[in-house]
Each structure stands twice: as structure tokens, then as C-alpha cells.
């Protein structure tokens, strides 16, 4: 694979004082760094025109296929500031590979893993000052790919664009990790058998928004989807995978069944739990099993996981027909919290990285310098 040559165009940078003010309290997804990366693709020429350019609006033709048929995929990963000042990413090549799995399903072009990783490095190098150093803070990277051929016919586009933008992220839980209530959506599904549930595509999120609004109206932070065929087998949350913990220390999580997203946080937690000697069962799990297990004391913890929040403890599952499964005391589970601490410790460079999951960026000499 020949390396792509990136053209670097620096623009106005936000004054350091304003950047520091944002980094002091970034929230999530509110602010964006000074630059972005763009790589163009055409069926004729393949991937070309790799650029680092000032962050800003895209010129998109109103007939672009992405605007009409939703031919779009994305990824999410974080860059962490380590205690020695270096910047590290976590399993970025897994995101690169998953982008390609999504690309195949959405009939978009696959991006060589090396191009993905080079694009991440380019953006982190030029916007290194945007990687915050506060507790639990990180720089969230959002790679995505859109079909941008101007054509209203329905077929896979012959033109696409891959981009990465970046947004500083604060601690997900301010004032301590707090268990949440989640809403079981039986009637409305995010994905169905043979659909795009296993791809990270915008369409899956679009279909989760109404059920999420219903969840919020019922006092819930998140929505849990069932397999649309059985209405009892659990799939996942709108944007996070699910785990249950048994009293004997066994972890249960829905198997990768073609409907759910193969989360990198999920697979990392499975590995860390196995390293500690816990059994992990990846299989079909039902709401009935969850309800009965909590009632008879064999299921003692539940949590959701994903890159943005890492691990979110679940306090209650509620739904229509009076469904209410409640762990009771309102404190996050012990295994939930210790897995969370271990994984974040690896990511933030305060614990050893036995599986070689981190990629550390070479120290950045002149961040923001144009060449
Ligand atoms: C991104 C995502 C996840 C979590 O994946 P991570 O790689 O752990 O961030 C889970 N479910 C859905 C639907 C997702 O889009």
C-alpha cells in the first residue's frame, strides 16, 4: 500500500486562551478543533486528495446521495493525554477495520487501514494542543464516510469522502459515576434481521431517536432494544452494548448476532474479565432471564458500555406493561466499577497495557506548523 501524501493547509487557530477555556469544561460534542482531515474517493481513481484543512462547513451538492439515501458510516474513538504528556489512541486499528465492515454493508468503498491510521495521526499532530489533560478528559475523534455523488438514482455512489473531525470531551459523569434507568423498547426497533444493525451507520441512530425520546419521557437516559423477532431476546442500547453480572462472577452479554454492533469496549472488557478468571458467556439473553435472575438474586449487576461513556451502570430496566427490574440500592456494582477503573487506567496510561492496545504518538515537535 503506497502511503497517501497529505496536503496540509492551516487556518486561523482559536486563540490559546479560548481553547483553554473550552478544555476546562468541554462537555461532549459541543466544540471542534482547528482542523479536519478529508480524503476523496472515486470509483475511477480510488482514494486520493488527502488533506488536512481548517475545520469548517463542507460544500455538498444538494443532490448528493448521502442527503437522500443515507449512505453514511462513522466511527468513534478517543485520544488520551498520558501522564508524561504524550498522546495515545486505543485500538485504533480495530476502528479502522470496523469502518470497513460497515463500508461493505453500506456499499461504500473500503479505506485501507493504513490510510485511516495515517489520517488519525495527521489530525492529532496538528491539533495536539486540543487533547485535554484533566481527569477523565479526552479528545473524541469522529471519522466518517459519506457518499457524495450528485445523482438521484438509487445505486451505490461512485464518489465518496472520508473525513475526521475531533471534539474535546469532558468526564462523562460529573460528580461521580451514577447508575441510570433504561427503557425497554419492544415495538420500535433500531435494526432487524438482515438489516444494518451490525454496521455503524447514521441510519441506525436515526431510527433510535424516537424510542430514545419515549425513553426520556419515561425518565430514562437510554433505550434498550430487543431482537425484533422475539421481543424478549436483548440486543443492545441505542449506542452501547449491554452486560449482566451473575452472583458467581460470570459476565453475560448478547452474542454478536448480526444485529448488534461489535463494540471495541465490549471486546476489551470481555478480555479484561477473562484475564481475571471470570467466565464470560456470549449468547442469547432474554428480558425474562434478567427479571428472574434479579428476583432470585443470581443477577446482581448490569452495565452498558461504549467509547463515549466507557461503562454506565444500570440501576433499573423499565418498560410498558409495568415491566420494572430494579437492582435496589442505587450504588454502582463492584465488578462494574472495577472493570471501569481498569479499562480507563489502561487508556489514560496509569496502568500497564498487557495487550498492546495503545498506540502512542511520537512527541509532537511543532503542533500546528504548516509544511
Ligand atoms: C459505537 C456503538 C457501540 C459501542 O462501540 P465501541 O466500539 O465500544 O465504542 C455500541 N452500539 C452501537 C449501536 C454503536 O453504534
Coordinates of N, CA, C and O and ligand atoms in Angstrom, one line a residue, residues 76 98 190 200 205 236-241 261 263-266 305-307, ligand 1:
X76 N -16.0 6.1 16.2 CA -15.8 6.9 17.3 C -14.6 6.4 18.1 O -14.7 5.2 18.5
X98 N -13.4 -2.0 11.6 CA -14.8 -1.9 11.7 C -15.5 -1.0 10.7 O -16.5 -1.2 10.2
X190 N -34.3 -0.7 16.4 CA -33.3 0.1 15.7 C -32.8 -0.6 14.4 O -32.3 -0.1 13.5
X200 N -22.0 0.5 11.8 CA -22.1 1.8 12.5 C -22.5 2.8 11.5 O -21.6 3.4 10.8
X205 N -29.0 5.2 14.0 CA -29.2 6.2 15.0 C -30.5 7.0 14.8 O -31.2 7.3 15.7
X236 N -29.1 -4.6 22.2 CA -28.2 -3.6 22.8 C -29.0 -2.3 23.0 O -30.1 -2.2 22.7
X237 N -28.2 -1.3 23.5 CA -28.8 0.0 23.7 C -28.7 0.8 22.4 O -28.1 0.2 21.4
X238 N -29.2 2.0 22.3 CA -29.1 2.8 21.1 C -27.7 2.9 20.6 O -27.4 2.9 19.4
X239 N -26.7 3.1 21.5 CA -25.3 3.3 21.1 C -24.3 2.6 22.0 O -23.2 3.0 22.1
X240 N -24.8 1.6 22.8 CA -23.9 0.9 23.7 C -24.3 -0.6 23.8 O -25.5 -0.9 23.7
X241 N -23.3 -1.4 24.1 CA -23.5 -2.8 24.3 C -23.9 -3.1 25.8 O -23.7 -2.2 26.7
X261 N -23.9 -4.1 17.3 CA -22.6 -3.5 16.9 C -21.5 -4.3 17.7 O -21.7 -4.5 18.9
X263 N -18.8 -3.9 19.6 CA -18.2 -2.8 20.3 C -16.7 -3.2 20.7 O -16.4 -4.3 21.1
X264 N -15.9 -2.2 20.6 CA -14.5 -2.4 21.0 C -14.4 -2.3 22.5 O -13.6 -3.0 23.1
X265 N -15.2 -1.5 23.1 CA -15.2 -1.5 24.6 C -15.7 -2.9 25.1 O -15.1 -3.5 26.0
X266 N -16.8 -3.4 24.4 CA -17.3 -4.7 24.8 C -16.2 -5.8 24.7 O -15.9 -6.5 25.6
X305 N -21.9 -0.3 27.8 CA -20.5 0.1 27.5 C -20.4 0.6 26.1 O -21.0 0.1 25.2
X306 N -19.5 1.6 26.0 CA -19.1 2.1 24.7 C -18.0 3.2 24.9 O -17.7 3.5 26.0
X307 N -17.5 3.6 23.8 CA -16.3 4.5 23.9 C -16.6 5.8 24.6 O -15.8 6.3 25.4
Ligands
LIG1 C1 -20.5 2.6 18.6 C2 -21.5 1.7 19.2 C3 -21.3 0.9 20.3 C4 -20.1 0.9 21.1 O1 -18.9 0.6 20.4 P1 -17.5 1.0 21.0 O2 -16.5 0.5 19.9 O3 -17.3 0.3 22.2 O4 -17.5 2.4 21.1 C5 -22.3 0.0 20.6 N1 -23.5 0.0 20.0 C6 -23.7 0.8 18.9 C7 -25.1 0.8 18.2 C8 -22.8 1.7 18.5 O5 -23.0 2.5 17.4

